PDB file of C-alpha atoms and ligand atoms in Angstrom:
ATOM      1  CA  MET A 281      23.017 -26.666  55.359  1.00  0.00           C
ATOM      2  CA  LYS A 282      19.739 -28.525  55.058  1.00  0.00           C
ATOM      3  CA  ARG A 283      16.791 -26.188  54.412  1.00  0.00           C
ATOM      4  CA  GLU A 284      13.056 -26.520  54.836  1.00  0.00           C
ATOM      5  CA  ILE A 285      11.072 -27.594  51.764  1.00  0.00           C
ATOM      6  CA  LEU A 286       7.938 -25.552  51.053  1.00  0.00           C
ATOM      7  CA  VAL A 287       4.801 -27.668  50.718  1.00  0.00           C
ATOM      8  CA  TYR A 288       1.632 -27.052  48.669  1.00  0.00           C
ATOM      9  CA  PRO A 289      -0.405 -24.821  49.015  1.00  0.00           C
ATOM     10  CA  ASP A 290       2.389 -22.465  50.189  1.00  0.00           C
ATOM     11  CA  LYS A 291       1.976 -19.264  48.106  1.00  0.00           C
ATOM     12  CA  ARG A 292       5.725 -18.837  47.706  1.00  0.00           C
ATOM     13  CA  LEU A 293       5.697 -21.826  45.321  1.00  0.00           C
ATOM     14  CA  ARG A 294       3.699 -19.649  42.873  1.00  0.00           C
ATOM     15  CA  GLN A 295       6.427 -16.992  42.596  1.00  0.00           C
ATOM     16  CA  LYS A 296       8.310 -16.579  39.334  1.00  0.00           C
ATOM     17  CA  SER A 297      12.054 -16.929  39.807  1.00  0.00           C
ATOM     18  CA  ARG A 298      14.606 -14.450  38.430  1.00  0.00           C
ATOM     19  CA  ASP A 299      17.829 -15.101  36.541  1.00  0.00           C
ATOM     20  CA  VAL A 300      21.106 -15.520  38.388  1.00  0.00           C
ATOM     21  CA  ILE A 301      23.535 -12.727  37.502  1.00  0.00           C
ATOM     22  CA  ALA A 302      26.560 -13.605  39.641  1.00  0.00           C
ATOM     23  CA  PHE A 303      28.127 -17.078  39.507  1.00  0.00           C
ATOM     24  CA  ASP A 304      29.723 -16.587  42.904  1.00  0.00           C
ATOM     25  CA  GLY A 305      30.117 -18.188  46.317  1.00  0.00           C
ATOM     26  CA  GLN A 306      26.542 -17.356  47.251  1.00  0.00           C
ATOM     27  CA  LEU A 307      25.286 -19.380  44.265  1.00  0.00           C
ATOM     28  CA  HIS A 308      27.588 -22.287  45.194  1.00  0.00           C
ATOM     29  CA  THR A 309      26.267 -22.278  48.774  1.00  0.00           C
ATOM     30  CA  LEU A 310      22.698 -22.305  47.429  1.00  0.00           C
ATOM     31  CA  LEU A 311      23.501 -25.292  45.158  1.00  0.00           C
ATOM     32  CA  ASP A 312      25.176 -27.183  48.019  1.00  0.00           C
ATOM     33  CA  ASP A 313      22.215 -26.516  50.335  1.00  0.00           C
ATOM     34  CA  MET A 314      19.820 -27.694  47.628  1.00  0.00           C
ATOM     35  CA  LYS A 315      21.775 -30.938  47.220  1.00  0.00           C
ATOM     36  CA  GLU A 316      21.854 -31.596  50.965  1.00  0.00           C
ATOM     37  CA  THR A 317      18.122 -30.861  51.225  1.00  0.00           C
ATOM     38  CA  MET A 318      17.245 -33.060  48.244  1.00  0.00           C
ATOM     39  CA  TYR A 319      19.326 -36.022  49.438  1.00  0.00           C
ATOM     40  CA  ALA A 320      17.904 -35.786  52.973  1.00  0.00           C
ATOM     41  CA  SER A 321      14.401 -36.121  51.468  1.00  0.00           C
ATOM     42  CA  GLU A 322      15.355 -38.787  48.918  1.00  0.00           C
ATOM     43  CA  GLY A 323      14.439 -36.638  45.949  1.00  0.00           C
ATOM     44  CA  ILE A 324      15.732 -36.754  42.383  1.00  0.00           C
ATOM     45  CA  GLY A 325      15.100 -33.116  41.537  1.00  0.00           C
ATOM     46  CA  LEU A 326      14.726 -29.770  43.292  1.00  0.00           C
ATOM     47  CA  ALA A 327      14.179 -26.149  42.260  1.00  0.00           C
ATOM     48  CA  ALA A 328      15.496 -23.251  44.396  1.00  0.00           C
ATOM     49  CA  ILE A 329      11.983 -21.894  44.982  1.00  0.00           C
ATOM     50  CA  GLN A 330      11.163 -25.128  46.848  1.00  0.00           C
ATOM     51  CA  ILE A 331      13.465 -23.873  49.604  1.00  0.00           C
ATOM     52  CA  GLY A 332      12.099 -20.325  49.238  1.00  0.00           C
ATOM     53  CA  VAL A 333      14.792 -18.855  46.972  1.00  0.00           C
ATOM     54  CA  ALA A 334      13.246 -17.291  43.835  1.00  0.00           C
ATOM     55  CA  GLU A 335      16.244 -17.753  41.536  1.00  0.00           C
ATOM     56  CA  ASN A 336      16.484 -19.719  38.295  1.00  0.00           C
ATOM     57  CA  VAL A 337      18.423 -22.626  39.758  1.00  0.00           C
ATOM     58  CA  LEU A 338      17.549 -26.326  39.652  1.00  0.00           C
ATOM     59  CA  ILE A 339      19.268 -29.624  40.331  1.00  0.00           C
ATOM     60  CA  ILE A 340      18.487 -33.077  38.969  1.00  0.00           C
ATOM     61  CA  HIS A 341      20.033 -36.339  40.106  1.00  0.00           C
ATOM     62  CA  LEU A 342      18.440 -39.419  38.577  1.00  0.00           C
ATOM     63  CA  ILE A 343      18.912 -42.942  39.888  1.00  0.00           C
ATOM     64  CA  ASN A 344      20.826 -45.501  37.795  1.00  0.00           C
ATOM     65  CA  GLU A 345      20.089 -49.204  37.135  1.00  0.00           C
ATOM     66  CA  GLU A 346      21.582 -50.157  40.532  1.00  0.00           C
ATOM     67  CA  ASN A 347      19.182 -47.742  42.261  1.00  0.00           C
ATOM     68  CA  GLU A 348      22.053 -45.423  43.108  1.00  0.00           C
ATOM     69  CA  GLN A 349      22.794 -41.786  42.480  1.00  0.00           C
ATOM     70  CA  ASN A 350      26.205 -41.386  40.806  1.00  0.00           C
ATOM     71  CA  GLU A 351      28.017 -38.101  41.438  1.00  0.00           C
ATOM     72  CA  HIS A 352      28.618 -38.150  37.660  1.00  0.00           C
ATOM     73  CA  ASP A 353      24.868 -37.940  36.911  1.00  0.00           C
ATOM     74  CA  LEU A 354      24.240 -34.830  39.005  1.00  0.00           C
ATOM     75  CA  TYR A 355      23.088 -31.820  37.016  1.00  0.00           C
ATOM     76  CA  GLU A 356      23.276 -28.273  38.373  1.00  0.00           C
ATOM     77  CA  MET A 357      21.414 -25.976  36.010  1.00  0.00           C
ATOM     78  CA  ILE A 358      21.372 -22.189  36.190  1.00  0.00           C
ATOM     79  CA  ASN A 359      19.050 -19.960  34.111  1.00  0.00           C
ATOM     80  CA  PRO A 360      17.728 -22.994  32.201  1.00  0.00           C
ATOM     81  CA  SER A 361      15.387 -22.846  29.218  1.00  0.00           C
ATOM     82  CA  ILE A 362      13.890 -25.114  26.555  1.00  0.00           C
ATOM     83  CA  ILE A 363      14.619 -24.160  22.960  1.00  0.00           C
ATOM     84  CA  LYS A 364      12.854 -27.111  21.328  1.00  0.00           C
ATOM     85  CA  GLY A 365      10.361 -29.803  22.387  1.00  0.00           C
ATOM     86  CA  LEU A 366       9.350 -32.904  20.435  1.00  0.00           C
ATOM     87  CA  GLY A 367       6.873 -35.763  20.918  1.00  0.00           C
ATOM     88  CA  LYS A 368       4.838 -36.678  23.968  1.00  0.00           C
ATOM     89  CA  ILE A 369       5.560 -38.789  27.031  1.00  0.00           C
ATOM     90  CA  ILE A 370       3.285 -39.633  29.941  1.00  0.00           C
ATOM     91  CA  TYR A 371       5.017 -40.258  33.257  1.00  0.00           C
ATOM     92  CA  GLN A 372       3.881 -40.827  36.837  1.00  0.00           C
ATOM     93  CA  GLU A 373       5.305 -37.737  38.573  1.00  0.00           C
ATOM     94  CA  GLY A 374       5.807 -36.822  42.190  1.00  0.00           C
ATOM     95  CA  CYS A 375       7.186 -33.725  43.910  1.00  0.00           C
ATOM     96  CA  LEU A 376       8.889 -32.999  47.235  1.00  0.00           C
ATOM     97  CA  SER A 377       6.467 -30.054  47.613  1.00  0.00           C
ATOM     98  CA  VAL A 378       3.440 -32.350  47.142  1.00  0.00           C
ATOM     99  CA  PRO A 379       4.583 -35.278  49.314  1.00  0.00           C
ATOM    100  CA  GLY A 380       2.750 -38.581  49.008  1.00  0.00           C
ATOM    101  CA  TYR A 381       0.941 -37.832  45.742  1.00  0.00           C
ATOM    102  CA  TYR A 382       1.923 -39.248  42.367  1.00  0.00           C
ATOM    103  CA  ASP A 383       0.022 -39.032  39.113  1.00  0.00           C
ATOM    104  CA  GLU A 384       0.372 -39.056  35.347  1.00  0.00           C
ATOM    105  CA  VAL A 385       1.385 -35.910  33.489  1.00  0.00           C
ATOM    106  CA  GLU A 386       2.056 -35.383  29.777  1.00  0.00           C
ATOM    107  CA  ARG A 387       5.326 -33.708  28.705  1.00  0.00           C
ATOM    108  CA  PHE A 388       7.600 -33.410  25.673  1.00  0.00           C
ATOM    109  CA  GLU A 389       9.438 -36.696  25.083  1.00  0.00           C
ATOM    110  CA  GLN A 390      12.557 -34.987  23.777  1.00  0.00           C
ATOM    111  CA  ILE A 391      13.891 -31.528  24.493  1.00  0.00           C
ATOM    112  CA  GLU A 392      16.764 -29.306  23.510  1.00  0.00           C
ATOM    113  CA  VAL A 393      17.851 -27.080  26.386  1.00  0.00           C
ATOM    114  CA  VAL A 394      20.269 -24.318  27.276  1.00  0.00           C
ATOM    115  CA  TYR A 395      21.566 -23.653  30.782  1.00  0.00           C
ATOM    116  CA  TYR A 396      24.677 -22.504  32.663  1.00  0.00           C
ATOM    117  CA  ASP A 397      26.788 -24.523  35.087  1.00  0.00           C
ATOM    118  CA  ARG A 398      27.873 -23.158  38.500  1.00  0.00           C
ATOM    119  CA  PHE A 399      30.859 -21.422  36.924  1.00  0.00           C
ATOM    120  CA  GLY A 400      28.817 -19.612  34.272  1.00  0.00           C
ATOM    121  CA  ASN A 401      29.725 -21.883  31.340  1.00  0.00           C
ATOM    122  CA  LYS A 402      26.905 -22.055  28.801  1.00  0.00           C
ATOM    123  CA  ILE A 403      25.756 -25.578  27.937  1.00  0.00           C
ATOM    124  CA  GLN A 404      23.404 -26.720  25.167  1.00  0.00           C
ATOM    125  CA  ARG A 405      22.116 -30.314  25.225  1.00  0.00           C
ATOM    126  CA  GLU A 406      19.365 -32.731  24.240  1.00  0.00           C
ATOM    127  CA  PHE A 407      17.521 -34.893  26.742  1.00  0.00           C
ATOM    128  CA  ASP A 408      14.856 -37.569  26.427  1.00  0.00           C
ATOM    129  CA  GLY A 409      12.903 -39.941  28.670  1.00  0.00           C
ATOM    130  CA  LEU A 410      13.038 -39.411  32.428  1.00  0.00           C
ATOM    131  CA  MET A 411      15.687 -36.671  32.216  1.00  0.00           C
ATOM    132  CA  SER A 412      13.418 -34.738  29.854  1.00  0.00           C
ATOM    133  CA  VAL A 413      10.466 -35.167  32.252  1.00  0.00           C
ATOM    134  CA  ALA A 414      12.541 -34.101  35.261  1.00  0.00           C
ATOM    135  CA  PHE A 415      13.860 -30.990  33.483  1.00  0.00           C
ATOM    136  CA  GLN A 416      10.359 -29.860  32.448  1.00  0.00           C
ATOM    137  CA  HIS A 417       9.017 -30.549  35.963  1.00  0.00           C
ATOM    138  CA  GLU A 418      11.755 -28.448  37.601  1.00  0.00           C
ATOM    139  CA  LEU A 419      11.540 -25.674  34.982  1.00  0.00           C
ATOM    140  CA  ASP A 420       7.813 -25.378  35.775  1.00  0.00           C
ATOM    141  CA  HIS A 421       8.736 -24.656  39.437  1.00  0.00           C
ATOM    142  CA  LEU A 422      10.846 -21.694  38.258  1.00  0.00           C
ATOM    143  CA  LYS A 423       7.771 -20.302  36.454  1.00  0.00           C
ATOM    144  CA  GLY A 424       5.651 -20.754  39.602  1.00  0.00           C
ATOM    145  CA  HIS A 425       3.879 -23.944  38.511  1.00  0.00           C
ATOM    146  CA  LEU A 426       3.396 -27.378  40.070  1.00  0.00           C
ATOM    147  CA  PHE A 427       2.758 -30.697  38.286  1.00  0.00           C
ATOM    148  CA  ILE A 428      -0.727 -30.952  39.800  1.00  0.00           C
ATOM    149  CA  GLU A 429      -1.775 -27.980  37.621  1.00  0.00           C
ATOM    150  CA  LYS A 430      -1.138 -30.153  34.568  1.00  0.00           C
ATOM    151  CA  LEU A 431      -3.379 -33.020  35.673  1.00  0.00           C
ATOM    152  CA  THR A 432      -6.537 -33.767  33.710  1.00  0.00           C
ATOM    153  CA  TYR A 433      -9.767 -32.455  35.265  1.00  0.00           C
ATOM    154  CA  LEU A 434     -10.673 -35.787  36.878  1.00  0.00           C
ATOM    155  CA  LYS A 435      -7.180 -36.424  38.227  1.00  0.00           C
ATOM    156  CA  ARG A 436      -7.103 -32.907  39.704  1.00  0.00           C
ATOM    157  CA  LYS A 437     -10.413 -33.622  41.481  1.00  0.00           C
ATOM    158  CA  LYS A 438      -8.921 -36.845  42.825  1.00  0.00           C
ATOM    159  CA  PHE A 439      -5.877 -34.937  44.062  1.00  0.00           C
ATOM    160  CA  GLU A 440      -7.961 -32.242  45.833  1.00  0.00           C
ATOM    161  CA  LYS A 441     -10.014 -34.936  47.565  1.00  0.00           C
ATOM    162  CA  GLU A 442      -6.960 -36.904  48.741  1.00  0.00           C
ATOM    163  CA  TRP A 443      -5.112 -33.775  49.855  1.00  0.00           C
ATOM    164  CA  LYS A 444      -8.086 -32.557  51.901  1.00  0.00           C
ATOM    165  CA  LYS A 445      -8.380 -35.970  53.537  1.00  0.00           C
ATOM    166  CA  LYS A 446      -4.662 -35.973  54.335  1.00  0.00           C
ATOM    167  CA  ARG A 447      -4.803 -32.519  55.940  1.00  0.00           C
ATOM    168  CA  LYS A 448      -7.794 -33.543  58.019  1.00  0.00           C
ATOM    169  CA  ALA A 449      -5.818 -36.569  59.245  1.00  0.00           C
ATOM    170  CA  GLY A 450      -3.134 -34.059  60.324  1.00  0.00           C
ATOM    171  CA  GLU A 451      -0.331 -35.503  58.231  1.00  0.00           C
TER     172      GLU A 451
HETATM  173  C1  QAP B 518      10.702 -34.271  40.137  1.00  0.00           C
HETATM  174  O1  QAP B 518      10.590 -35.364  42.216  1.00  0.00           O
HETATM  175  C2  QAP B 518      10.475 -35.373  39.151  1.00  0.00           C
HETATM  176  O2  QAP B 518       5.879 -37.642  47.202  1.00  0.00           O
HETATM  177  C3  QAP B 518      11.465 -34.699  41.368  1.00  0.00           C
HETATM  178  O3  QAP B 518       6.818 -38.542  49.551  1.00  0.00           O
HETATM  179  C4  QAP B 518       9.211 -35.915  39.008  1.00  0.00           C
HETATM  180  O4  QAP B 518      12.233 -35.865  43.639  1.00  0.00           O
HETATM  181  C5  QAP B 518      11.489 -35.843  38.383  1.00  0.00           C
HETATM  182  C6  QAP B 518       9.464 -37.383  46.555  1.00  0.00           C
HETATM  183  C7  QAP B 518       8.988 -36.921  38.082  1.00  0.00           C
HETATM  184  C8  QAP B 518      11.260 -36.854  37.456  1.00  0.00           C
HETATM  185  C9  QAP B 518      10.022 -37.395  37.308  1.00  0.00           C
HETATM  186  C10 QAP B 518       8.103 -37.309  46.379  1.00  0.00           C
HETATM  187  C11 QAP B 518       9.947 -37.850  47.773  1.00  0.00           C
HETATM  188  C12 QAP B 518      10.411 -36.957  45.519  1.00  0.00           C
HETATM  189  C13 QAP B 518       7.221 -37.708  47.371  1.00  0.00           C
HETATM  190  C14 QAP B 518      11.055 -35.879  43.405  1.00  0.00           C
HETATM  191  C15 QAP B 518       7.724 -38.163  48.587  1.00  0.00           C
HETATM  192  C16 QAP B 518       9.077 -38.243  48.782  1.00  0.00           C
HETATM  193  C17 QAP B 518      10.057 -36.402  44.341  1.00  0.00           C
HETATM  194 CO1   CO B 519       8.645 -30.677  42.129  1.00  0.00          CO
END
Protein backbone atom coordinates (compact mmCIF):
# COMPACT_ATOMS: atom_id res chain seq x y z
CA MET A 1 0.00 0.00 0.00
CA LYS A 2 1.25 3.46 -0.89
CA ARG A 3 1.54 5.73 2.17
CA GLU A 4 1.71 9.47 2.63
CA ILE A 5 5.19 11.01 2.89
CA LEU A 6 5.65 13.51 5.73
CA VAL A 7 6.99 16.87 4.58
CA TYR A 8 9.15 19.42 6.44
CA PRO A 9 8.42 21.02 8.92
CA ASP A 10 6.26 18.10 10.16
CA LYS A 11 7.34 17.49 13.79
CA ARG A 12 7.12 13.73 13.41
CA LEU A 13 10.26 13.88 11.24
CA ARG A 14 12.19 14.93 14.39
CA GLN A 15 11.32 11.74 16.30
CA LYS A 16 14.05 9.23 17.09
CA SER A 17 13.23 5.78 15.76
CA ARG A 18 13.48 2.59 17.83
CA ASP A 19 15.06 -0.75 16.95
CA VAL A 20 13.02 -3.48 15.31
CA ILE A 21 12.73 -6.52 17.58
CA ALA A 22 10.58 -8.86 15.48
CA PHE A 23 11.54 -9.73 11.90
CA ASP A 24 7.97 -10.73 11.09
CA GLY A 25 5.16 -10.16 8.61
CA GLN A 26 4.48 -6.70 9.99
CA LEU A 27 8.07 -5.66 9.17
CA HIS A 28 7.76 -7.15 5.67
CA THR A 29 4.53 -5.21 5.05
CA LEU A 30 6.26 -2.02 6.22
CA LEU A 31 9.19 -2.65 3.83
CA ASP A 32 6.83 -3.36 0.92
CA ASP A 33 4.81 -0.20 1.64
CA MET A 34 8.03 1.82 1.81
CA LYS A 35 9.13 0.48 -1.59
CA GLU A 36 5.76 1.24 -3.19
CA THR A 37 5.77 4.74 -1.69
CA MET A 38 9.35 5.45 -2.77
CA TYR A 39 8.84 4.23 -6.34
CA ALA A 40 5.60 6.22 -6.71
CA SER A 41 7.56 9.38 -5.80
CA GLU A 42 10.65 8.49 -7.86
CA GLY A 43 12.94 8.40 -4.86
CA ILE A 44 16.19 6.51 -4.34
CA GLY A 45 15.99 6.26 -0.57
CA LEU A 46 13.39 6.31 2.20
CA ALA A 47 13.37 5.96 5.99
CA ALA A 48 10.32 4.53 7.83
CA ILE A 49 9.81 7.77 9.78
CA GLN A 50 9.10 9.53 6.46
CA ILE A 51 5.83 7.59 6.37
CA GLY A 52 5.30 8.16 10.11
CA VAL A 53 6.67 4.86 11.44
CA ALA A 54 9.38 5.46 14.09
CA GLU A 55 11.31 2.23 13.55
CA ASN A 56 14.93 1.76 12.49
CA VAL A 57 14.16 0.72 8.93
CA LEU A 58 15.46 2.25 5.70
CA ILE A 59 15.58 1.35 2.03
CA ILE A 60 17.99 2.51 -0.66
CA HIS A 61 17.68 1.86 -4.38
CA LEU A 62 20.24 3.69 -6.48
CA ILE A 63 19.98 4.16 -10.24
CA ASN A 64 22.47 2.41 -12.54
CA GLU A 65 24.28 3.70 -15.66
CA GLU A 66 21.16 3.08 -17.79
CA ASN A 67 19.11 5.26 -15.41
CA GLU A 68 17.26 2.21 -14.14
CA GLN A 69 16.69 0.68 -10.75
CA ASN A 70 17.73 -2.99 -10.74
CA GLU A 71 15.93 -5.25 -8.26
CA HIS A 72 19.45 -6.53 -7.46
CA ASP A 73 20.57 -3.10 -6.19
CA LEU A 74 17.74 -2.69 -3.67
CA TYR A 75 18.89 -2.53 -0.06
CA GLU A 76 16.53 -3.13 2.86
CA MET A 77 18.32 -2.22 6.07
CA ILE A 78 17.04 -2.87 9.57
CA ASN A 79 18.64 -1.45 12.75
CA PRO A 80 21.51 0.04 10.72
CA SER A 81 24.59 1.71 12.19
CA ILE A 82 27.97 3.08 11.11
CA ILE A 83 31.00 1.52 12.77
CA LYS A 84 33.64 3.48 10.85
CA GLY A 85 33.75 6.60 8.64
CA LEU A 86 36.64 7.80 6.49
CA GLY A 87 37.34 10.82 4.27
CA LYS A 88 34.98 13.53 3.10
CA ILE A 89 32.61 13.81 0.16
CA ILE A 90 30.39 16.71 -0.85
CA TYR A 91 27.22 15.79 -2.71
CA GLN A 92 24.14 17.66 -3.91
CA GLU A 93 21.40 16.03 -1.80
CA GLY A 94 17.64 16.05 -2.01
CA CYS A 95 14.92 14.45 0.12
CA LEU A 96 11.35 13.29 -0.47
CA SER A 97 10.42 15.14 2.76
CA VAL A 98 11.93 18.40 1.45
CA PRO A 99 10.59 18.27 -2.13
CA GLY A 100 12.09 20.61 -4.71
CA TYR A 101 15.19 21.60 -2.73
CA TYR A 102 18.68 20.29 -3.41
CA ASP A 103 21.94 21.46 -1.91
CA GLU A 104 25.47 20.42 -1.03
CA VAL A 105 26.17 18.50 2.16
CA GLU A 106 29.45 17.05 3.46
CA ARG A 107 29.55 13.38 4.53
CA PHE A 108 32.05 10.56 5.06
CA GLU A 109 33.35 9.31 1.71
CA GLN A 110 33.69 5.73 2.91
CA ILE A 111 31.82 3.92 5.65
CA GLU A 112 31.73 0.54 7.30
CA VAL A 113 28.21 -0.39 8.38
CA VAL A 114 26.25 -3.08 10.16
CA TYR A 115 22.57 -3.80 9.57
CA TYR A 116 20.05 -6.66 9.42
CA ASP A 117 18.09 -7.85 6.39
CA ARG A 118 14.32 -8.52 6.53
CA PHE A 119 14.92 -12.02 7.86
CA GLY A 120 17.15 -10.90 10.73
CA ASN A 121 20.49 -11.89 9.15
CA LYS A 122 23.30 -9.62 10.31
CA ILE A 123 25.30 -8.00 7.51
CA GLN A 124 28.56 -6.04 7.72
CA ARG A 125 29.73 -4.10 4.65
CA GLU A 126 31.72 -1.17 3.29
CA PHE A 127 30.22 1.49 1.05
CA ASP A 128 31.65 4.51 -0.74
CA GLY A 129 30.47 7.27 -3.08
CA LEU A 130 26.74 7.74 -3.60
CA MET A 131 25.80 4.63 -1.60
CA SER A 132 27.75 6.00 1.36
CA VAL A 133 25.98 9.37 1.03
CA ALA A 134 22.55 7.74 0.75
CA PHE A 135 23.15 5.54 3.82
CA GLN A 136 24.24 8.50 5.97
CA HIS A 137 21.28 10.59 4.73
CA GLU A 138 18.76 7.85 5.62
CA LEU A 139 20.45 7.04 8.95
CA ASP A 140 20.08 10.72 9.90
CA HIS A 141 16.29 10.38 9.41
CA LEU A 142 16.26 7.56 11.99
CA LYS A 143 17.95 9.92 14.49
CA GLY A 144 15.37 12.64 13.74
CA HIS A 145 17.57 14.75 11.46
CA LEU A 146 17.16 16.17 7.95
CA PHE A 147 19.91 17.08 5.46
CA ILE A 148 19.00 20.77 5.65
CA GLU A 149 20.31 20.80 9.25
CA LYS A 150 23.77 20.03 7.86
CA LEU A 151 23.85 22.95 5.42
CA THR A 152 26.33 25.76 5.98
CA TYR A 153 24.87 28.92 7.57
CA LEU A 154 24.45 30.73 4.24
CA LYS A 155 22.92 27.74 2.47
CA ARG A 156 20.47 27.27 5.36
CA LYS A 157 19.41 30.93 5.01
CA LYS A 158 18.90 30.36 1.29
CA PHE A 159 16.79 27.30 2.03
CA GLU A 160 14.58 29.12 4.58
CA LYS A 161 13.99 31.94 2.10
CA GLU A 162 13.07 29.59 -0.77
CA TRP A 163 10.86 27.42 1.43
CA LYS A 164 8.94 30.44 2.74
CA LYS A 165 8.43 31.68 -0.81
CA LYS A 166 7.21 28.25 -1.90
CA ARG A 167 4.69 28.03 0.95
CA LYS A 168 3.40 31.50 0.15
CA ALA A 169 2.88 30.40 -3.47
CA GLY A 170 0.78 27.54 -2.03
CA GLU A 171 2.84 24.72 -3.50
C1 LIG B 1 18.22 10.46 -0.24
O1 LIG B 1 16.58 11.16 -1.78
C2 LIG B 1 19.50 10.70 -0.96
O2 LIG B 1 13.13 17.08 -4.10
C3 LIG B 1 17.08 10.04 -1.14
O3 LIG B 1 11.05 16.78 -5.77
C4 LIG B 1 19.96 12.00 -1.13
O4 LIG B 1 15.18 9.95 -3.01
C5 LIG B 1 20.24 9.67 -1.44
C6 LIG B 1 13.21 13.45 -4.53
C7 LIG B 1 21.16 12.23 -1.78
C8 LIG B 1 21.45 9.91 -2.09
C9 LIG B 1 21.90 11.18 -2.27
C10 LIG B 1 13.53 14.71 -4.10
C11 LIG B 1 12.14 13.30 -5.40
C12 LIG B 1 13.95 12.26 -4.09
C13 LIG B 1 12.82 15.83 -4.52
C14 LIG B 1 15.55 11.04 -2.68
C15 LIG B 1 11.74 15.66 -5.38
C16 LIG B 1 11.41 14.41 -5.83
C17 LIG B 1 14.94 12.28 -3.18
CO1 LIG C 1 15.53 12.13 3.09
